[in-house]
Amino acid sequence: MKKEPFVTQEQLQEIVKKYPTPFHLYDEKGIRANALALKKAFSWNKGFKEYFAVKATPNPFLINILKECGCGCDCSSKTELMLADALHFDGKDIMFSSNTTPAEEFQYADDIGAIINLDDFTHIDFLEKTIGHIPETISCRYNPGGVFKISNSIMDNPGDAKYGFTEEQLFEGFRLLKEKGAKYFGIHAFLASNTVTNEYYPTLAKTLFELAVRLKEETGADIRFINLSGGIGIPYRQEEEPNDIYVIGEGVRKVYEEVMVPAGMSDVAIYTELGRFMMGPYGCLVTTAIHEKHTYKEYIGCDACAVNLMRPAMYGAYHHITVMGKDNRVCDHKYDITGSLCENNDKFAIDRMLPKIDIGDLLVIHDTGAHGFSMGYNYNGKLKSAEILLKEDGSAQLIRRAETPEDYFATFDCFDILKDLRSTND
Ligand SMILES: *Cc1c(COP(=O)(O)O)cnc(C)c1O
């Protein structure tokens, strides 16, 4: 499917007059429509809820849009929990799916009433010692080990992943938690990332539903929800076929009716913790071409770098690029599109065929709405960009300002040398 930016060239030219590039831009209309489609696709399940994976896009304005669409949030750390709490999410609408969890984070999660999703058997004791009790509602993360396959093709390798309880530990864990006072149980698993197939959720659901039935039979646990977690992917490449959330919802419904309903478990809620699927396509990184370089290859240097979007440098991930205003021209130039880090993997694209780029052209790097800005860092003293929301009425709202040198230096405040430097400069 041809990738078109969700913003027009005219809109973008207006925005850059006010906010200099680079910045991440988000599409409110797209976010809302997608969130509502997800809700509709799972509306057959009475308790369905999406807990948005905050780590994908930890911006309160964007999370608030999802909140308005009925989503909760899934947090992986204390600061993410603080963000959820600041947005007045109810405790039951906050999932805390962490791993290698520090004691104070469990304590904080319990203080705000979040649902705790344990990553490990030993965390049962750790949690009890930390917060002084076992919560009434508790969830455990499952790792089946081995490889995860969908009709003979290997999707991922859970046996090598650090997450979750083994099957044996899960049965033992449910018994132990029950003994210690847990009343309501959840099961969670995340077995493959960025899946571009409608089969992932139904396959995972079948595994978890069958497990839930056995857990209920053998431990007597009152299972209230099954959390299919994240992993529904998006087509980063034009030639990829996007997932159809209605087909996915229907696939999960079929398995639910086959496995859960006959076991008398037709009141169990389905939860999801999607990140990429909720936001990925509805964000883009806008950057300006500021240099061209002709050596052994043709380079276009832009004002964004891997600090703003790490996925290409880190995973060799593909992100589609549109040269604004030139989308209908032939792609007869082969470029490496680079950032300014002293790091040769700081390239948004390698050997990419694009229309001829001129200095000053605006480039839109697609699908940066999830795991984009949030993975940013400050290498080379580079500062994080602004985030801007393209609202439904077409206007632009700054939803996070760009970092300034003061932000960069803020954590040195305790050192006298900085004060000395300041007074010398004054
Ligand atoms: C990262 C993560 C998610 C979201 O994953 P996506 O691939 O963005 O859907 C959900 N749950 C947990 C526990 C995660 O770590």
Coordinates of C-alpha atoms and ligand atoms in Angstrom, one line a residue:
M1 CA 0.0 0.0 0.0
K2 CA 1.4 3.4 -1.0
K3 CA 2.5 5.3 2.1
E4 CA 1.2 8.9 2.2
P5 CA 2.0 11.3 5.0
F6 CA -1.0 12.2 7.1
V7 CA 0.0 15.9 6.8
T8 CA -0.1 18.0 3.6
Q9 CA 2.9 20.0 2.4
E10 CA 0.9 23.2 3.0
Q11 CA 0.1 22.2 6.6
L12 CA 3.7 21.3 7.2
Q13 CA 5.1 24.5 5.8
E14 CA 2.8 26.4 8.2
I15 CA 4.0 24.2 11.2
V16 CA 7.7 24.7 10.5
K17 CA 7.2 28.4 10.4
K18 CA 6.4 28.2 14.1
Y19 CA 8.3 25.1 15.2
P20 CA 11.7 24.4 13.7
T21 CA 12.6 20.9 12.5
P22 CA 13.3 18.2 13.6
F23 CA 10.1 17.2 15.5
H24 CA 7.8 14.3 15.8
L25 CA 4.3 15.0 14.5
Y26 CA 1.2 12.9 15.6
D27 CA -2.1 12.5 13.9
E28 CA -5.0 12.8 16.3
K29 CA -7.6 11.7 13.8
G30 CA -5.7 8.5 13.0
I31 CA -5.1 7.7 16.6
R32 CA -8.8 8.0 17.5
A33 CA -10.1 6.0 14.5
N34 CA -7.7 3.2 15.1
A35 CA -8.4 3.0 18.9
L36 CA -12.1 2.9 18.2
A37 CA -11.6 0.2 15.5
L38 CA -9.7 -2.0 18.1
K39 CA -12.5 -1.5 20.6
K40 CA -15.1 -2.5 18.0
A41 CA -13.1 -5.5 16.9
F42 CA -13.2 -6.9 20.4
S43 CA -16.6 -5.6 21.4
W44 CA -17.9 -9.3 21.5
N45 CA -15.9 -9.6 24.8
K46 CA -17.7 -7.8 27.6
G47 CA -14.6 -6.9 29.7
F48 CA -12.3 -6.1 26.8
K49 CA -9.7 -3.4 27.5
E50 CA -6.6 -2.1 25.8
Y51 CA -3.9 -1.0 28.2
F52 CA -1.7 1.2 26.0
A53 CA 2.0 0.3 26.4
V54 CA 3.2 3.7 27.7
K55 CA 6.8 3.0 26.8
A56 CA 5.9 3.2 23.1
T57 CA 4.9 6.9 23.3
P58 CA 5.0 8.3 26.8
N59 CA 3.3 11.6 26.0
P60 CA 0.5 12.6 28.4
F61 CA -1.5 14.4 25.6
L62 CA -1.4 11.4 23.4
I63 CA -2.2 9.0 26.2
N64 CA -5.1 11.2 27.2
I65 CA -6.6 10.8 23.7
L66 CA -6.4 7.1 24.1
K67 CA -8.0 7.4 27.6
E68 CA -10.9 9.3 25.9
C69 CA -11.2 6.3 23.6
G70 CA -11.6 4.0 26.6
C71 CA -8.0 2.7 26.9
G72 CA -6.1 2.1 30.1
C73 CA -2.3 2.0 30.3
D74 CA 0.4 -0.5 30.7
C75 CA 3.5 0.8 32.6
S76 CA 7.0 -0.7 32.8
S77 CA 8.5 1.6 35.4
K78 CA 7.8 4.0 38.3
T79 CA 7.9 7.1 36.1
E80 CA 5.4 5.6 33.7
L81 CA 3.2 4.7 36.7
M82 CA 3.5 8.4 37.8
L83 CA 2.5 9.5 34.4
A84 CA -0.6 7.2 34.5
D85 CA -1.5 8.4 37.9
A86 CA -1.1 12.1 36.9
L87 CA -3.6 11.4 34.1
H88 CA -6.1 10.2 36.8
F89 CA -6.3 6.7 35.5
D90 CA -8.2 4.4 37.9
G91 CA -5.9 1.8 39.5
K92 CA -7.7 -1.0 37.7
D93 CA -7.0 0.7 34.4
I94 CA -3.3 0.6 35.0
M95 CA -1.3 -2.6 34.3
F96 CA 2.2 -2.8 35.7
S97 CA 4.0 -5.2 33.5
S98 CA 7.6 -4.8 34.6
N99 CA 10.6 -7.1 34.9
T100 CA 13.6 -7.1 37.2
T101 CA 11.5 -4.8 39.2
P102 CA 13.0 -2.6 42.0
A103 CA 11.2 -2.8 45.3
E104 CA 10.1 0.8 45.3
E105 CA 8.4 0.3 42.0
F106 CA 6.2 -2.5 43.3
Q107 CA 5.5 -0.3 46.3
Y108 CA 4.4 2.6 44.2
A109 CA 2.3 0.4 41.9
D110 CA 0.5 -1.0 44.9
D111 CA 0.1 2.5 46.4
I112 CA -1.8 3.7 43.3
G113 CA -3.8 0.5 43.0
A114 CA -2.3 -0.7 39.7
I115 CA -2.7 -4.3 38.6
I116 CA 0.6 -6.0 39.2
N117 CA 1.7 -8.5 36.5
L118 CA 4.5 -10.6 37.9
D119 CA 7.4 -11.5 35.7
D120 CA 8.8 -14.3 37.8
F121 CA 8.0 -16.9 40.4
T122 CA 10.5 -15.5 42.9
H123 CA 8.7 -12.1 42.7
I124 CA 5.8 -13.6 44.7
D125 CA 7.9 -13.6 47.8
F126 CA 9.7 -10.4 46.8
L127 CA 6.4 -8.6 46.4
E128 CA 4.9 -9.9 49.6
K129 CA 8.0 -8.8 51.6
T130 CA 8.0 -5.4 49.8
I131 CA 4.4 -4.4 50.2
G132 CA 3.5 -6.6 53.1
H133 CA 0.7 -8.5 51.4
I134 CA -0.4 -10.1 48.1
P135 CA -3.0 -8.0 46.2
E136 CA -6.4 -9.4 45.7
T137 CA -6.0 -9.2 41.9
I138 CA -2.7 -10.4 40.5
S139 CA -1.4 -11.4 37.1
C140 CA 1.5 -13.6 36.0
R141 CA 3.5 -13.6 32.8
Y142 CA 3.9 -16.9 31.0
N143 CA 6.8 -18.0 28.9
P144 CA 6.3 -21.4 27.2
G145 CA 10.0 -21.7 26.2
G146 CA 11.1 -23.2 22.9
V147 CA 10.2 -21.4 19.7
F148 CA 6.9 -19.8 18.9
K149 CA 5.5 -20.9 15.6
I150 CA 2.5 -20.0 13.5
S151 CA 1.7 -22.8 11.0
N152 CA 5.3 -24.0 10.9
S153 CA 7.1 -20.6 10.5
I154 CA 9.1 -19.5 13.5
M155 CA 7.9 -16.2 14.8
D156 CA 10.2 -15.7 17.8
N157 CA 12.3 -17.5 20.4
P158 CA 10.6 -17.3 23.9
G159 CA 13.1 -19.9 25.2
D160 CA 15.8 -17.3 24.9
A161 CA 13.8 -14.4 26.4
K162 CA 14.3 -13.3 29.9
Y163 CA 10.6 -12.8 30.6
G164 CA 8.0 -14.8 32.4
F165 CA 7.3 -18.0 34.4
T166 CA 7.8 -21.5 33.1
E167 CA 4.6 -23.5 32.8
E168 CA 5.5 -25.5 35.9
Q169 CA 6.2 -22.3 37.9
L170 CA 2.9 -20.8 36.7
F171 CA 0.9 -23.7 38.2
E172 CA 3.0 -23.6 41.4
G173 CA 2.8 -19.8 41.5
F174 CA -1.0 -19.7 41.2
R175 CA -1.3 -22.2 44.1
L176 CA 1.1 -20.1 46.2
L177 CA -0.6 -16.8 45.4
K178 CA -3.9 -18.3 46.3
E179 CA -2.6 -19.5 49.6
K180 CA -1.2 -16.0 50.3
G181 CA -4.6 -14.5 49.7
A182 CA -4.9 -13.6 46.0
K183 CA -8.5 -13.9 44.8
Y184 CA -8.6 -12.9 41.2
F185 CA -6.1 -14.0 38.6
G186 CA -4.8 -12.9 35.2
I187 CA -2.5 -14.5 32.7
H188 CA -0.2 -12.6 30.3
A189 CA 2.2 -13.5 27.5
F190 CA 4.1 -11.6 24.9
L191 CA 5.7 -14.1 22.5
A192 CA 6.4 -12.2 19.3
S193 CA 7.0 -8.6 18.4
N194 CA 5.8 -6.6 15.4
T195 CA 3.9 -9.4 13.8
V196 CA 2.5 -8.5 10.4
T197 CA 0.0 -11.4 10.3
N198 CA -3.6 -11.7 11.5
E199 CA -2.7 -15.1 12.9
Y200 CA -0.6 -14.0 15.9
Y201 CA -3.2 -13.1 18.4
P202 CA -5.5 -16.0 17.7
T203 CA -2.5 -18.4 17.9
L204 CA -1.4 -16.9 21.2
A205 CA -5.0 -16.8 22.5
K206 CA -5.4 -20.5 21.9
T207 CA -2.2 -21.2 23.9
L208 CA -3.3 -19.0 26.8
F209 CA -7.0 -20.1 26.8
E210 CA -6.0 -23.7 27.0
L211 CA -3.6 -22.9 29.7
A212 CA -6.2 -20.9 31.6
V213 CA -8.6 -23.9 31.5
R214 CA -6.0 -26.2 33.0
L215 CA -4.9 -23.6 35.6
K216 CA -8.5 -23.2 36.7
E217 CA -9.1 -27.0 36.9
E218 CA -5.9 -27.8 38.7
T219 CA -5.4 -24.8 41.0
G220 CA -9.0 -23.6 41.4
A221 CA -7.9 -20.1 40.6
D222 CA -10.6 -17.6 39.7
I223 CA -9.2 -16.3 36.4
R224 CA -10.7 -13.0 35.5
F225 CA -8.6 -11.8 32.5
I226 CA -6.2 -13.0 29.8
N227 CA -3.8 -10.4 28.6
L228 CA -2.6 -10.9 25.0
S229 CA -0.2 -8.1 25.5
G230 CA 1.6 -6.3 22.6
G231 CA 3.0 -7.6 19.4
I232 CA 0.5 -6.7 16.7
G233 CA 2.7 -5.0 14.1
I234 CA 2.4 -2.4 11.4
P235 CA 3.6 -2.4 7.8
Y236 CA 6.8 -0.3 7.9
R237 CA 7.3 -1.2 4.2
Q238 CA 4.9 -0.2 1.4
E239 CA 4.9 -3.8 0.1
E240 CA 3.7 -5.2 3.4
E241 CA 0.0 -6.0 4.0
P242 CA -1.4 -4.3 7.1
N243 CA -3.1 -6.3 9.8
D244 CA -6.8 -6.3 9.8
I245 CA -7.9 -5.7 13.4
Y246 CA -11.4 -7.0 12.6
V247 CA -10.0 -10.3 11.3
I248 CA -7.8 -10.5 14.4
G249 CA -10.7 -9.8 16.8
E250 CA -12.8 -12.4 15.0
G251 CA -10.0 -14.9 15.1
V252 CA -9.7 -14.5 18.9
R253 CA -13.5 -14.8 19.3
K254 CA -13.5 -18.1 17.4
V255 CA -10.8 -19.6 19.7
Y256 CA -12.6 -18.1 22.8
E257 CA -15.8 -19.9 21.8
E258 CA -13.9 -23.2 21.1
V259 CA -11.9 -23.2 24.3
M260 CA -13.3 -20.8 27.0
V261 CA -17.0 -21.1 26.5
P262 CA -17.3 -24.9 26.9
A263 CA -15.1 -24.7 30.0
G264 CA -17.6 -22.3 31.6
M265 CA -15.2 -19.4 31.3
S266 CA -17.3 -17.1 29.1
D267 CA -17.0 -14.2 31.5
V268 CA -13.2 -13.9 31.3
A269 CA -12.1 -10.5 30.0
I270 CA -9.6 -10.1 27.1
Y271 CA -6.9 -7.4 27.7
T272 CA -4.4 -6.1 25.2
E273 CA -1.3 -4.0 25.8
L274 CA -0.6 -2.8 22.3
G275 CA 2.0 0.0 21.7
R276 CA 3.1 -0.1 18.1
F277 CA -0.3 -0.9 16.7
M278 CA -1.9 2.0 18.6
M279 CA 0.6 4.8 17.7
G280 CA 3.2 3.7 15.2
P281 CA 1.5 4.8 11.9
Y282 CA 0.2 8.0 13.5
G283 CA 3.5 9.6 14.1
C284 CA 6.3 10.8 11.8
L285 CA 9.6 12.4 12.2
V286 CA 9.9 15.7 10.2
T287 CA 13.4 16.8 9.3
T288 CA 15.0 19.2 6.9
A289 CA 17.8 18.3 4.4
I290 CA 20.7 20.5 5.4
H291 CA 23.7 19.1 3.6
E292 CA 24.5 17.0 0.5
K293 CA 27.7 15.2 0.3
H294 CA 29.2 13.5 -2.8
T295 CA 32.0 11.1 -2.0
Y296 CA 32.0 7.3 -2.6
K297 CA 28.3 7.5 -2.1
E298 CA 25.6 10.2 -2.3
Y299 CA 24.6 11.5 1.1
I300 CA 21.8 13.7 2.3
G301 CA 22.5 15.1 5.8
C302 CA 19.4 16.1 7.8
D303 CA 18.8 18.0 11.0
A304 CA 17.4 14.9 12.8
C305 CA 19.7 12.0 13.9
A306 CA 19.5 8.6 15.6
V307 CA 18.8 10.4 18.9
N308 CA 15.4 11.3 17.5
L309 CA 14.8 7.9 16.0
M310 CA 17.0 5.0 17.0
R311 CA 15.3 2.1 15.3
P312 CA 17.3 2.2 12.0
A313 CA 20.6 2.5 13.8
M314 CA 19.8 -0.1 16.4
Y315 CA 17.9 -2.8 14.5
G316 CA 18.6 -1.8 10.8
A317 CA 14.8 -1.1 10.8
Y318 CA 13.2 0.2 7.6
H319 CA 11.3 3.5 7.8
H320 CA 9.7 4.8 4.7
I321 CA 10.7 8.4 3.7
T322 CA 8.7 10.9 1.7
V323 CA 10.3 14.0 0.3
M324 CA 7.5 16.5 0.7
G325 CA 6.3 18.0 -2.5
K326 CA 8.2 15.5 -4.7
D327 CA 6.1 12.4 -4.0
N328 CA 5.1 12.1 -7.7
R329 CA 8.5 12.4 -9.1
V330 CA 10.6 9.4 -10.1
C331 CA 12.9 7.9 -7.5
D332 CA 16.0 8.0 -9.6
H333 CA 18.5 9.1 -7.0
K334 CA 20.2 6.6 -4.6
Y335 CA 20.9 8.2 -1.2
D336 CA 22.1 7.5 2.3
I337 CA 20.0 9.7 4.5
T338 CA 22.2 10.5 7.5
G339 CA 22.1 12.3 10.9
S340 CA 25.0 14.1 12.5
L341 CA 26.1 11.7 15.2
C342 CA 29.8 10.6 15.2
E343 CA 28.6 7.1 14.6
N344 CA 28.4 5.6 11.1
N345 CA 25.2 3.7 11.8
D346 CA 23.4 7.1 12.2
K347 CA 21.6 6.6 8.9
F348 CA 17.8 6.7 8.5
A349 CA 18.1 5.0 5.1
I350 CA 20.9 3.3 3.1
D351 CA 20.9 3.1 -0.7
R352 CA 17.4 4.4 -0.8
M353 CA 15.9 5.3 -4.2
L354 CA 14.3 8.7 -3.8
P355 CA 13.5 11.8 -6.0
K356 CA 16.3 14.3 -6.2
I357 CA 16.6 16.0 -2.8
D358 CA 17.6 19.7 -2.5
I359 CA 18.8 21.4 0.6
G360 CA 15.8 22.8 2.5
D361 CA 13.5 20.0 1.4
L362 CA 11.3 18.6 4.2
L363 CA 11.6 14.9 4.7
V364 CA 8.9 12.9 6.4
I365 CA 10.1 9.7 8.0
H366 CA 7.1 7.5 8.5
D367 CA 5.8 5.3 11.3
T368 CA 7.7 6.8 14.2
G369 CA 4.7 7.1 16.4
A370 CA 5.7 4.2 18.7
H371 CA 9.2 3.4 20.0
G372 CA 10.4 6.5 18.2
F373 CA 10.8 9.6 20.3
S374 CA 10.6 7.4 23.4
M375 CA 13.8 5.5 22.6
G376 CA 15.7 8.8 22.3
Y377 CA 18.9 9.5 24.1
N378 CA 21.4 12.3 24.3
Y379 CA 24.6 10.9 22.7
N380 CA 26.9 13.6 21.3
G381 CA 25.1 16.1 23.5
K382 CA 22.2 16.1 21.1
L383 CA 18.9 17.3 22.4
K384 CA 15.6 15.6 22.1
S385 CA 13.1 17.2 19.7
A386 CA 9.7 18.6 20.2
E387 CA 6.5 16.6 19.8
I388 CA 3.6 18.2 18.0
L389 CA 0.0 17.1 17.6
L390 CA -1.9 17.6 14.3
K391 CA -5.4 18.0 15.7
E392 CA -8.6 16.9 14.1
D393 CA -9.3 20.4 13.0
G394 CA -6.0 20.6 11.2
S395 CA -4.3 22.9 13.7
A396 CA -1.0 22.1 15.4
Q397 CA -0.4 21.9 19.1
L398 CA 2.9 21.7 20.8
I399 CA 2.7 18.7 23.2
R400 CA 6.3 18.6 24.3
R401 CA 8.8 21.3 23.8
A402 CA 12.3 20.6 22.5
E403 CA 15.0 20.1 25.0
T404 CA 17.3 23.0 25.7
P405 CA 20.9 23.0 26.8
E406 CA 19.6 23.8 30.3
D407 CA 17.8 20.5 30.3
Y408 CA 20.9 18.7 29.2
F409 CA 22.9 20.3 32.0
A410 CA 20.2 20.1 34.6
T411 CA 21.6 16.9 36.2
F412 CA 24.9 18.6 36.9
D413 CA 23.2 21.1 39.2
C414 CA 24.8 19.6 42.3
F415 CA 28.3 20.3 41.1
D416 CA 30.0 23.5 42.0
I417 CA 32.0 23.5 38.7
L418 CA 28.8 24.3 36.8
K419 CA 28.0 27.2 39.1
D420 CA 31.5 28.5 38.6
L421 CA 31.1 28.2 34.8
R422 CA 27.9 30.1 35.0
S423 CA 29.3 32.9 37.1
T424 CA 32.3 33.2 34.8
N425 CA 29.9 33.5 31.8
D426 CA 27.7 36.1 33.5
Ligands
LIG1 C1 6.7 -3.3 24.8 C2 5.6 -4.0 25.5 C3 4.3 -3.9 25.0 C4 4.0 -3.2 23.7 O1 4.6 -3.8 22.6 P1 4.3 -3.4 21.1 O2 5.2 -4.2 20.3 O3 4.6 -2.0 21.0 O4 2.9 -3.7 20.8 C5 3.3 -4.5 25.7 N1 3.6 -5.2 26.8 C6 4.8 -5.3 27.3 C7 5.0 -6.0 28.6 C8 5.9 -4.7 26.7 O5 7.1 -4.8 27.2

